[in-house]
CSV table of C-alpha atoms in Angstrom, one decimal:
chain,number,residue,atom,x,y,z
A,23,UNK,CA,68.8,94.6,120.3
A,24,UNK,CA,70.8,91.6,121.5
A,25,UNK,CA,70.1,88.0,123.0
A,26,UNK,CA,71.3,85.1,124.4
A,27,UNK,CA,71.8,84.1,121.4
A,28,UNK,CA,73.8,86.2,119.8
A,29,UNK,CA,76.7,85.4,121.7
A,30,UNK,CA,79.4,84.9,118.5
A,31,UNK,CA,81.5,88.3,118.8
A,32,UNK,CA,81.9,88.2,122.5
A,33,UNK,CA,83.5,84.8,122.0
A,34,UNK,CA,86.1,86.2,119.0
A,35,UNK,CA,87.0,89.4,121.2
A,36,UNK,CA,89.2,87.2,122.6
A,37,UNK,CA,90.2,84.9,119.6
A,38,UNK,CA,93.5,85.2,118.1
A,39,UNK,CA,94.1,86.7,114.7
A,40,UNK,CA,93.4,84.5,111.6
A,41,UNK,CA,90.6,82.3,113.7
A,42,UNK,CA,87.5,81.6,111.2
A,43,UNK,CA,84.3,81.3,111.5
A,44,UNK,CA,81.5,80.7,108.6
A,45,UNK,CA,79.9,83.3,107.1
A,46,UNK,CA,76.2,81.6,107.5
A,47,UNK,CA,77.1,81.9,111.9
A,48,UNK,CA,78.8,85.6,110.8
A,49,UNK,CA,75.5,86.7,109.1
A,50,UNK,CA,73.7,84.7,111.5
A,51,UNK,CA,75.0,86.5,114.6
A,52,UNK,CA,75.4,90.1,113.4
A,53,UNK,CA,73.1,93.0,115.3
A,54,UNK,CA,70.0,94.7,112.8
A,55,UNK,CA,68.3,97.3,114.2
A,56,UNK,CA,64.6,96.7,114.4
A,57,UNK,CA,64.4,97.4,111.2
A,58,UNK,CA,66.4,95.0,110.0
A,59,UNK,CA,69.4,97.1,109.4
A,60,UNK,CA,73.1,97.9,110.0
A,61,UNK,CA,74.8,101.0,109.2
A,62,UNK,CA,77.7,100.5,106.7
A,63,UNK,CA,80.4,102.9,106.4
A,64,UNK,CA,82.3,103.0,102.7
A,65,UNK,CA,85.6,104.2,102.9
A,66,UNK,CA,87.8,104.6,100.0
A,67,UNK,CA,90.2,101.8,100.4
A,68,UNK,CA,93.7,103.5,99.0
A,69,UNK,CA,93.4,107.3,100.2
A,70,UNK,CA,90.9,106.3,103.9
A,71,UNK,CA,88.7,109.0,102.4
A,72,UNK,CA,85.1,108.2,104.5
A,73,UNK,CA,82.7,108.5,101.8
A,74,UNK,CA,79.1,107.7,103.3
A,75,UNK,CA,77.2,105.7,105.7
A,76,UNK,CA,74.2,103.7,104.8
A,77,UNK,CA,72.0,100.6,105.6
A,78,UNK,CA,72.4,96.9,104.4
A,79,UNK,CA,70.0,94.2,105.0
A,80,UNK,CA,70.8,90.8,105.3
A,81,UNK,CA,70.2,90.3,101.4
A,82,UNK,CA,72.0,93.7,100.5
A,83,UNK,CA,75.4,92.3,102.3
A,84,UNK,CA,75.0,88.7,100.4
A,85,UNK,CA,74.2,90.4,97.2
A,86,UNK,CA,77.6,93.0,98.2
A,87,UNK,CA,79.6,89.7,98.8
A,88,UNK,CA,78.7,87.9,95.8
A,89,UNK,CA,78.9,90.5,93.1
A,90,UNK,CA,81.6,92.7,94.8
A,91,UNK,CA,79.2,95.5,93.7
A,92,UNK,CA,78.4,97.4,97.3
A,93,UNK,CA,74.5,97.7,97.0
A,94,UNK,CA,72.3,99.0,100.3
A,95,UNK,CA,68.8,99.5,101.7
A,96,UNK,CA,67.6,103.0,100.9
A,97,UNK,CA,65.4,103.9,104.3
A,98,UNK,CA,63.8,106.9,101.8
A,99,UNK,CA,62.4,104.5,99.0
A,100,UNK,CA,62.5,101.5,100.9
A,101,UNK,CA,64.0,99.2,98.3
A,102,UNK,CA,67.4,98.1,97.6
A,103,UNK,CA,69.6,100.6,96.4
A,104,UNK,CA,72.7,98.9,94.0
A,105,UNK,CA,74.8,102.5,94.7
A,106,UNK,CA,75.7,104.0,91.2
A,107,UNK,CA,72.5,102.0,89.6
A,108,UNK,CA,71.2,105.3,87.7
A,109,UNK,CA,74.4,107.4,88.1
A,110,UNK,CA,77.2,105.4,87.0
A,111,UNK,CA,79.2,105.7,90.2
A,112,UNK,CA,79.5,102.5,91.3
A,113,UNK,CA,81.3,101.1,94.7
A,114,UNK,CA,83.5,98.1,93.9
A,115,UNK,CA,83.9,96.2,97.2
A,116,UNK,CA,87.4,95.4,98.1
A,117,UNK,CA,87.2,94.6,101.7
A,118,UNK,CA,84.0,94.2,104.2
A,119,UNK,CA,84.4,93.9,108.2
A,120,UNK,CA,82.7,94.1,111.2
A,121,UNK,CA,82.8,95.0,114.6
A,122,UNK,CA,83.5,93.6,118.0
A,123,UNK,CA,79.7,94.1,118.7
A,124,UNK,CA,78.7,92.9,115.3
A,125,UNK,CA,76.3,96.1,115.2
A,126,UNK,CA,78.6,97.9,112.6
A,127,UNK,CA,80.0,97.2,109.3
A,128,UNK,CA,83.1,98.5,107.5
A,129,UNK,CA,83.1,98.4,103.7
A,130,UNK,CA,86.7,99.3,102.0
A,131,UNK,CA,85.6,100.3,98.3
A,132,UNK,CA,86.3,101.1,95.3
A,133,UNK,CA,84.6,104.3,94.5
A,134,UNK,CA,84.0,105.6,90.8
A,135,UNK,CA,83.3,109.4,91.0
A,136,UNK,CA,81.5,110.8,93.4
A,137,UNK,CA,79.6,109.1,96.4
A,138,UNK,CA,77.5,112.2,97.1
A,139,UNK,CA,74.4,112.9,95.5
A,140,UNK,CA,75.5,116.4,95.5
A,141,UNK,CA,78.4,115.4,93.4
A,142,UNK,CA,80.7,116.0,95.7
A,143,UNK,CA,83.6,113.2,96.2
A,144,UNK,CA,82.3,112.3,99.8
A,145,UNK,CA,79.3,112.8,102.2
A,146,UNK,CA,80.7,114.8,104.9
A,147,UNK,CA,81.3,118.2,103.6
A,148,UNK,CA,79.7,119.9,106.4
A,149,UNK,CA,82.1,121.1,108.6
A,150,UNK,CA,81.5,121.6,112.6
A,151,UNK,CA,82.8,123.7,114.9
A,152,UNK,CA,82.2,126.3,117.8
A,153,UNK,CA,82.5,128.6,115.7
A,154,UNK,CA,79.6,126.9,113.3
A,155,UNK,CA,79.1,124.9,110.0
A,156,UNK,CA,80.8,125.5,107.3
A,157,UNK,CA,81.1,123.7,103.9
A,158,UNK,CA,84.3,122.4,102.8
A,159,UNK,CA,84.2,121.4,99.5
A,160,UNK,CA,81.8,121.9,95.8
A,161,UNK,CA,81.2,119.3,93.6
A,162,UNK,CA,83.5,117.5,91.2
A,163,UNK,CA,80.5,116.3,88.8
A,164,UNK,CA,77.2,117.9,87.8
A,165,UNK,CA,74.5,116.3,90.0
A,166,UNK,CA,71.7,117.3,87.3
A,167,UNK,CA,74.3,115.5,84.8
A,168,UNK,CA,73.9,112.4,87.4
A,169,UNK,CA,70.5,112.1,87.8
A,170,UNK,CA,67.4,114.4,87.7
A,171,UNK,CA,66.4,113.5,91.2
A,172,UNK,CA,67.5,112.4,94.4
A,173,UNK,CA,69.5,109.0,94.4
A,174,UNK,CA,72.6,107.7,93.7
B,20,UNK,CA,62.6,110.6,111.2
B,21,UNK,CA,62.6,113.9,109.2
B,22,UNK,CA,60.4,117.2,109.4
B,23,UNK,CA,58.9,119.9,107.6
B,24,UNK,CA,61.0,122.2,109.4
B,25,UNK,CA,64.4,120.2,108.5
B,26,UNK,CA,65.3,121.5,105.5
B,27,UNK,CA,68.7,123.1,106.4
B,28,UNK,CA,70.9,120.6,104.8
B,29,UNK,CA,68.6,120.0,101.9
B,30,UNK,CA,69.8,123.8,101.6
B,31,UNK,CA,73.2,123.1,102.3
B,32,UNK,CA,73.5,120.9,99.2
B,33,UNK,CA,73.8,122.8,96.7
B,34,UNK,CA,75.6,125.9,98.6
B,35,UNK,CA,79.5,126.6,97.8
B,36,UNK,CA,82.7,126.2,99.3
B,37,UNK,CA,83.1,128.4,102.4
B,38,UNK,CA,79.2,128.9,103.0
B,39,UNK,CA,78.4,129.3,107.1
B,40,UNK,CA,75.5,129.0,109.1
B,41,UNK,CA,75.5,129.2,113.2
B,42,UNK,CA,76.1,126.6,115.7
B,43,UNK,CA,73.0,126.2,116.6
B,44,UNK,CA,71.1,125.8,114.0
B,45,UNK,CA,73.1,123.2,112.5
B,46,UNK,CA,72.7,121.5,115.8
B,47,UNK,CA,68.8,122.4,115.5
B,48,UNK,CA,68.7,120.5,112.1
B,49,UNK,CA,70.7,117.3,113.0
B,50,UNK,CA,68.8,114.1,112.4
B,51,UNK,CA,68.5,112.3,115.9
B,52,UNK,CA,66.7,109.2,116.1
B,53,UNK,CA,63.6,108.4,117.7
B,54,UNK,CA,66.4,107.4,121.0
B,55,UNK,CA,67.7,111.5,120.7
B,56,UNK,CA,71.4,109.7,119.2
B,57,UNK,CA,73.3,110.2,116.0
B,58,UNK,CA,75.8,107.8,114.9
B,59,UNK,CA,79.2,109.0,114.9
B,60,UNK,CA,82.3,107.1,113.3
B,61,UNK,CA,85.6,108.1,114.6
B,62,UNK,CA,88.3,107.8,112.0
B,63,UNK,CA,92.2,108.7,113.0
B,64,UNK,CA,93.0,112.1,111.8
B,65,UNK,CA,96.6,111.2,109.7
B,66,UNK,CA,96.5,107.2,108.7
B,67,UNK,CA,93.0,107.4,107.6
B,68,UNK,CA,91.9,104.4,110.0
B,69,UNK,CA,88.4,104.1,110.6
B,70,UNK,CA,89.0,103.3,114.7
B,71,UNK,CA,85.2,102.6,115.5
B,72,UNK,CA,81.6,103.5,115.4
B,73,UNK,CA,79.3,105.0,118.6
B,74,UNK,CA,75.9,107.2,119.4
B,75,UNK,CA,76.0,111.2,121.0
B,76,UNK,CA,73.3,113.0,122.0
B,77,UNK,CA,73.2,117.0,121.4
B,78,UNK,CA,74.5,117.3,124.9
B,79,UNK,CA,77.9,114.7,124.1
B,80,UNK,CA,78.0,117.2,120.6
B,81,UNK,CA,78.3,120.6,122.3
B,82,UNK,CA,80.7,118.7,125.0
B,83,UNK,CA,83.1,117.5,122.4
B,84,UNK,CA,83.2,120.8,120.4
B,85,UNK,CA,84.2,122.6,123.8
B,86,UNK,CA,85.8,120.0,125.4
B,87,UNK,CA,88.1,118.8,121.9
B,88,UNK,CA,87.6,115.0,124.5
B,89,UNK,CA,85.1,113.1,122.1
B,90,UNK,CA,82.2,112.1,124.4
B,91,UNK,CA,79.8,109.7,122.9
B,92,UNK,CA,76.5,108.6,124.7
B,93,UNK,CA,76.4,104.9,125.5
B,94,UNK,CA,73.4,102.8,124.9
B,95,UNK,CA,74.7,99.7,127.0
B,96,UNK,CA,75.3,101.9,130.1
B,97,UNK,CA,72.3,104.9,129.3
B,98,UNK,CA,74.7,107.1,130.4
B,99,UNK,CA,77.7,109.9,128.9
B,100,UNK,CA,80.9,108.0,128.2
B,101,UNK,CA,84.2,110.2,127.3
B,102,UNK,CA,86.5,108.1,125.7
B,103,UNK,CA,89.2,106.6,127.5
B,104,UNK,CA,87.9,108.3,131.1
B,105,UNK,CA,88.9,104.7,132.4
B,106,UNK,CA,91.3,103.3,130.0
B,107,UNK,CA,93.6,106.4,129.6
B,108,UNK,CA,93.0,105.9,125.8
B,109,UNK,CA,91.4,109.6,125.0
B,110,UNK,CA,90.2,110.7,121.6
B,111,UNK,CA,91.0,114.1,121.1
B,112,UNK,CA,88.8,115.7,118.5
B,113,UNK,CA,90.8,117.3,115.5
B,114,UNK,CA,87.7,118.4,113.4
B,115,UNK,CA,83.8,116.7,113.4
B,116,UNK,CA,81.2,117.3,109.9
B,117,UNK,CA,78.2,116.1,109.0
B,118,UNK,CA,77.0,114.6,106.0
B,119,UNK,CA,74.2,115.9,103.3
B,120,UNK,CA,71.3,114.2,104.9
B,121,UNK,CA,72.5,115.6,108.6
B,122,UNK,CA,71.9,112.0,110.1
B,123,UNK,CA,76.0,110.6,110.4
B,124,UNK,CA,79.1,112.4,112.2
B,125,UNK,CA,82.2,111.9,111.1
B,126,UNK,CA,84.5,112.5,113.6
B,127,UNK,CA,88.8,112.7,112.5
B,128,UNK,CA,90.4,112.4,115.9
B,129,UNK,CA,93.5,112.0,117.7
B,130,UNK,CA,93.5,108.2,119.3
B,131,UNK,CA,96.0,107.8,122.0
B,132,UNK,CA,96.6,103.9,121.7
B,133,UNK,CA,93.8,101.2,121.5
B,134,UNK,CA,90.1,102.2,119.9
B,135,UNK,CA,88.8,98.5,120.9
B,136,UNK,CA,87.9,97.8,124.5
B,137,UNK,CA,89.3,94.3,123.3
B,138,UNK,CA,92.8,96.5,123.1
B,139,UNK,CA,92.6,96.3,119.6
B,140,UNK,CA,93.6,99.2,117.5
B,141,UNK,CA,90.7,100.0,116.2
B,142,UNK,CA,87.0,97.8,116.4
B,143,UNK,CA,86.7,96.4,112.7
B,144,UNK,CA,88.9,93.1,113.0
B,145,UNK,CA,86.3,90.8,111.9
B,146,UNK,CA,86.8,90.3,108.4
B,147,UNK,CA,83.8,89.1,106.6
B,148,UNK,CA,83.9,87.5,102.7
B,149,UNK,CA,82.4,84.6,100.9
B,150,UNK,CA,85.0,82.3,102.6
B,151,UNK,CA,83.3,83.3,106.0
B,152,UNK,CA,84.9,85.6,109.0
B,153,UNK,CA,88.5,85.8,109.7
B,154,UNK,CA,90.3,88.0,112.7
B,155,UNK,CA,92.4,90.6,111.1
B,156,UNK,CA,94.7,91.5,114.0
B,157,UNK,CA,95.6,90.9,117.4
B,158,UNK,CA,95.8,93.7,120.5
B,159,UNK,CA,97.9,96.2,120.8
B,160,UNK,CA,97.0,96.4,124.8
B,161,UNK,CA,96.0,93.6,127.1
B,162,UNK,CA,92.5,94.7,127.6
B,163,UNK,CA,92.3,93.7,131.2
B,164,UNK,CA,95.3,96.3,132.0
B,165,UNK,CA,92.6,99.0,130.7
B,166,UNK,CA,89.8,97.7,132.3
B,167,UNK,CA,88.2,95.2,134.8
B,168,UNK,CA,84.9,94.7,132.7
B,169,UNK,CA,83.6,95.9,129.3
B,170,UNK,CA,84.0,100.1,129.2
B,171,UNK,CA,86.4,102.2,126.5
């Protein structure tokens, strides 16, 4: 998962705040799985709501950081996935980060809608416990208004 | 990565408010990867902040539900970790879900001070744009009070 190499985010655990380094040796250093991806976390950037996790690429973070439209890699159809492309509900990106093993990113968004394909506001509606799952919220648009299949 | 016999929360989707199902087969239907883990993202129950991403196995599941200590499973040291068993900085698990694909935790939890083995607050102080990476923040704890060597 890691090499020699890859030595970047060792070096800025100790770095003090506001040190810089490019984005080409950021990109450069980060940790993809072995399938070339890194899991991405949205979060709703005013209320801290966590809205999904996903993949990016190398080219789906560039594209994210040039058009401040949050797009992913879909696992399930194996292509790029620009998030509200069919439904409308689009993730403006208002912060990225990483972190301090470069094997994660943080993306502080913009969300219009919902983020779930079910049409609920955010993924994680399934509640755990001892005493089991249980759902915690219904949907606040239509899904079959959305989209007639799965993807958002 | 999916299975015939996985079709819980494709169920669960379009299920209301308040639905239930058992422990254990919501464990049963969890997506693990091909390494037994699911990612879990542990986000401070009251501010909203997203303090850091890690793995569990079923086993560190169960644990935490009982326990309410989060106990990940860490791929650097192939072995249970429970947050904070050497730092003193424990997580204490308010409430965990799942998302609508089964395959992310999110877990809202109680973090006594630092996330970050660096003694950062939380792990996601590299800030990443079009202008490169920039550290966000400085610790809150000097990491070598917590800790000889690398271990949360």
């Amino acid at each position: 998962m890691s090499n020699a190499t890859k030595t970047l985010y060792k070096e800025l655990e100790t770095q003090k705040m506001g040190s810089q380094t490019s984005l080409t040796q950021a990109l450069d250093q980060l940790v993809f799985n072995d399938a070339g991806l890194i899991p991405a976390i949205a979060q709703q950037h005013d209320s801290g709501e966590v809205l999904m996790m996903a993949w990016m690429n190398r080219a789906a973070i560039e594209e994210t950081l040039q058009t401040k439209q949050v797009c992913y890699w879909s696992r399930s159809r194996n292509n790029y996935w620009r998030k509200g492309e069919s439904s409308g509900n689009q993730q403006k990106l208002v912060s990225m980060s990483t972190d301090c093993d470069g094997d994660t990113l943080l993306l502080k968004v913009e969300q219009l809608g919902a983020a779930c394909h079910t049409g609920r506001r955010d993924c994680f509606y399934n509640d755990i416990s001892e005493q089991g799952l249980k759902i915690s919220c219904d949907p606040i648009q239509d899904p079959s208004q959305l989209y007639g299949k799965h993807s958002t």
